[in-house]
Structures are given as structure tokens and as C-alpha cells.
PDB file of C-alpha atoms in Angstrom:
ATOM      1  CA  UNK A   1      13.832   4.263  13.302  1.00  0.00           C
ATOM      2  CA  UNK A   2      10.983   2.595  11.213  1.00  0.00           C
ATOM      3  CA  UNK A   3       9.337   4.248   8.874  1.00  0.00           C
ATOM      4  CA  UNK A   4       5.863   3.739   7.025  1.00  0.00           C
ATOM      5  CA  UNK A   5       3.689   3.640   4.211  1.00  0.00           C
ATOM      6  CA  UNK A   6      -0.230   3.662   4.955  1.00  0.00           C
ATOM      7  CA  UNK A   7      -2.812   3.609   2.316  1.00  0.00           C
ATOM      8  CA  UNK A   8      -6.069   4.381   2.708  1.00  0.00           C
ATOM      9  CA  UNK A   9      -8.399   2.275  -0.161  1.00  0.00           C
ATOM     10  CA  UNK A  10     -11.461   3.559  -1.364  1.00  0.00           C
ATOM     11  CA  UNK A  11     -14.296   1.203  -2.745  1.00  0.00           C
ATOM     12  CA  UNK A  12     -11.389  -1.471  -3.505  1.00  0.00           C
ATOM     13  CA  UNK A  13     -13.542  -4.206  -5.036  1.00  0.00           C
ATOM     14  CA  UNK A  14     -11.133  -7.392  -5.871  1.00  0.00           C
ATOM     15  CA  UNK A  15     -11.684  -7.469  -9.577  1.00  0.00           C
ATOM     16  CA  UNK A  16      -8.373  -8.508 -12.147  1.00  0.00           C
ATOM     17  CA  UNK A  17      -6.310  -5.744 -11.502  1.00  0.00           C
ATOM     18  CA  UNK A  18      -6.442  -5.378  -8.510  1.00  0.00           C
ATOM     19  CA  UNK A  19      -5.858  -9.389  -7.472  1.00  0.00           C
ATOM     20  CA  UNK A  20      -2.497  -9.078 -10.400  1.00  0.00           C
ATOM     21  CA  UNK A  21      -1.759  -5.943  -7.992  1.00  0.00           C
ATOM     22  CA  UNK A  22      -2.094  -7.695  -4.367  1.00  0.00           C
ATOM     23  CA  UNK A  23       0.018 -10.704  -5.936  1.00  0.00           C
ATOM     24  CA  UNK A  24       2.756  -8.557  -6.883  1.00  0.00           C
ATOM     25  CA  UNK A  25       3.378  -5.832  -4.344  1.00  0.00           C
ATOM     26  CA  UNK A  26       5.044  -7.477  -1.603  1.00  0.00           C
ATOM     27  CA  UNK A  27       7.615  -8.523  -3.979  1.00  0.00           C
ATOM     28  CA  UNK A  28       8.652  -4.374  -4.595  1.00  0.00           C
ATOM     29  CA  UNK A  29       8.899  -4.194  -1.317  1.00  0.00           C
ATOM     30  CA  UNK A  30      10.173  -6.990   0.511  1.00  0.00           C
ATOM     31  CA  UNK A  31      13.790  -6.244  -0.904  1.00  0.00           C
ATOM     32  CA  UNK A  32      13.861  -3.177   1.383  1.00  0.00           C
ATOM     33  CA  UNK A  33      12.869  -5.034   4.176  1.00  0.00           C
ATOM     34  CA  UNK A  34       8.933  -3.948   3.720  1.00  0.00           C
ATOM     35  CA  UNK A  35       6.612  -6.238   4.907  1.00  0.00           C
ATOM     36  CA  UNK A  36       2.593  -5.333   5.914  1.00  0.00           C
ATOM     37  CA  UNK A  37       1.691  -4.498   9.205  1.00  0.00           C
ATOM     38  CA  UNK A  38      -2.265  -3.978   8.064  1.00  0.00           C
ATOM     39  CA  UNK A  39      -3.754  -5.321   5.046  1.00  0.00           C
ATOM     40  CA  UNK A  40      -6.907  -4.267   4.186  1.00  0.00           C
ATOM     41  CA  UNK A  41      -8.467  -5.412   7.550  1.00  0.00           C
ATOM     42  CA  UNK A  42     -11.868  -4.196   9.468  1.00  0.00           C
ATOM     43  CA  UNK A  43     -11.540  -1.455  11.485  1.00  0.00           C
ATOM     44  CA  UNK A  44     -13.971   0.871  13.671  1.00  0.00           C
ATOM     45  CA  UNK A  45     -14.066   4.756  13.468  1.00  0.00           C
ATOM     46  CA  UNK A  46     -14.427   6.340  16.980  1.00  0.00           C
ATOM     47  CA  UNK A  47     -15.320   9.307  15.162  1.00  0.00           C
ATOM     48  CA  UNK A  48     -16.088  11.695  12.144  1.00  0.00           C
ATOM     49  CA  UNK A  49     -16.083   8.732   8.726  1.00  0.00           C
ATOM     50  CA  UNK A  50     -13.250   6.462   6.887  1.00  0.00           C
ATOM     51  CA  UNK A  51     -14.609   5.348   4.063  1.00  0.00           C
ATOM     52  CA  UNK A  52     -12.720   2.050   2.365  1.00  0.00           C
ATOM     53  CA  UNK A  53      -9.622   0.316   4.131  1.00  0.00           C
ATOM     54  CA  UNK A  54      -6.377   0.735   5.088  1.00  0.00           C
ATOM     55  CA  UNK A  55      -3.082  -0.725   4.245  1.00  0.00           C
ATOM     56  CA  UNK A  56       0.274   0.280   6.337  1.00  0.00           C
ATOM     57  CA  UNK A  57       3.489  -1.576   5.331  1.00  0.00           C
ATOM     58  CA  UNK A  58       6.306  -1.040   7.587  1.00  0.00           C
ATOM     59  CA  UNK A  59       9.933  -0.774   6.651  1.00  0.00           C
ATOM     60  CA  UNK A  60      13.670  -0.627   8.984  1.00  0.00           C
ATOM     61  CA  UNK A  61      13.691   3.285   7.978  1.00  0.00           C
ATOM     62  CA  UNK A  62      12.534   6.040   5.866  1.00  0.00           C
ATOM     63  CA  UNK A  63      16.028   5.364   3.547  1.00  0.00           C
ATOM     64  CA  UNK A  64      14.089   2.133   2.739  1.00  0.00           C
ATOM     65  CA  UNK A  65      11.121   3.175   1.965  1.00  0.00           C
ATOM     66  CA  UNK A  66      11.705   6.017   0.164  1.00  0.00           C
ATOM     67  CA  UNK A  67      13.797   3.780  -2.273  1.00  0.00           C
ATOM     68  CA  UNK A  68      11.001   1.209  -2.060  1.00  0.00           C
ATOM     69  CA  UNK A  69       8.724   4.128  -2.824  1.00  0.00           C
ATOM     70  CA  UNK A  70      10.981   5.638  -5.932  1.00  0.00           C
ATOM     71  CA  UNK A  71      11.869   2.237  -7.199  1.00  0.00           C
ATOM     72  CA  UNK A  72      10.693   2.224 -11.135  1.00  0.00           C
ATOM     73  CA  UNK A  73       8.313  -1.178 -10.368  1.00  0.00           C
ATOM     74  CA  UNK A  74       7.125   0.085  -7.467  1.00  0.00           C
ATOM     75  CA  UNK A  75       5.727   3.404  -9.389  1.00  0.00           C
ATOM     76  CA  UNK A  76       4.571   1.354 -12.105  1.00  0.00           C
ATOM     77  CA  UNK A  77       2.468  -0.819  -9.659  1.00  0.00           C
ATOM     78  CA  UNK A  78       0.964   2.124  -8.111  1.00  0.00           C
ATOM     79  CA  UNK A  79      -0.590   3.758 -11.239  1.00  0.00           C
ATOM     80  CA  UNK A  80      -2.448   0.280 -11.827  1.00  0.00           C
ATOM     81  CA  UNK A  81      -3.644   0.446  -8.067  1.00  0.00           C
ATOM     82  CA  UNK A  82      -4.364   4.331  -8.421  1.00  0.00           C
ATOM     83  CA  UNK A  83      -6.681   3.423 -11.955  1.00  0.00           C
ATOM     84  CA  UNK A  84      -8.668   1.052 -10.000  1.00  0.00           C
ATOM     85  CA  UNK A  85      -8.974   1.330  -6.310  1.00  0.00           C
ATOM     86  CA  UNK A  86      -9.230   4.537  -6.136  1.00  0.00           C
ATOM     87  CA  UNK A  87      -5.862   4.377  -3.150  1.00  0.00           C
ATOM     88  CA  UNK A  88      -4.452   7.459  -1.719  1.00  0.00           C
ATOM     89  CA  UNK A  89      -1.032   6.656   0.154  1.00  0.00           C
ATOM     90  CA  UNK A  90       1.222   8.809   2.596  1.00  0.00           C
TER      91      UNK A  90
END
């Protein structure tokens, strides 16, 4: 069954880090058969707010991406993306 990882971005202006960040990630995660299913694209809220934008990368299962997740480069990724984007994932 797939599984996924969604991100939600807040204020995620493309400065340096962020761009070294963008170029990297798919490399963590295509080796667990990751690949993005939304990339920071528009979207509309029906209702209540949603600030920033959202990111979902979908993977064969949750096996995957919970390795993708735990992997040491994938962690070390994040807390550069955390330090300037201000991201939340689930």
C-alpha cells in the first residue's frame, strides 16, 4: 500500500539554502522509490486558512518511507529545511 510524506511550507522564500535543499532531496529519496506527487504548487482553501505550500512525496509503502525518513542524509537535510522554511512534515 503506498505510503506518504506531506509537508506543509511556511513563508518558503527560495533563498541559498533552500535552492542547495530542493537540488538535493529527491536524491534521499528516490532510492526508496520516493518520487513527488506535489511540489510546492498553488492550491485553493475551501475553507478555514493554509498558510505557505505543500509538498507530498509518495513512496511503494510505509517500510520505504520510514527508512527514507530515518536515513542519516535524509535527517540532515531536514534540519537545513526546518532552519529556513519554516516546514512542518507528517
Amino acid at each position: 500500500m503506498p505510503a506518504y510524506v506531506i509537508a506543509n511550507l511556511h513563508e518558503a522564500a527560495l533563498h541559498p539554502e533552500i535552492a542547495e535543499y530542493i537540488e538535493r532531496i529527491p536524491a534521499t529519496f528516490e532510492p526508496y522509490g520516493g518520487r513527488f506527487l506535489v511540489h510546492v504548487t498553488q492550491h485553493e482553501v475551501k475553507e478555514g486558512t493554509w498558510p505557505g505550500n505543500v509538498v507530498m512525496i509518495g513512496f511503494p509503502g510505509i517500510a520505504e518511507a520510514r527508512a527514507w525518513w530515518d536515513s542519516p542524509h535524509t535527517r540532515r537535510s531536514h534540519r537545513c529545511a526546518r532552519g529556513t522554511s519554516g516546514a512542518t512534515s507528517s
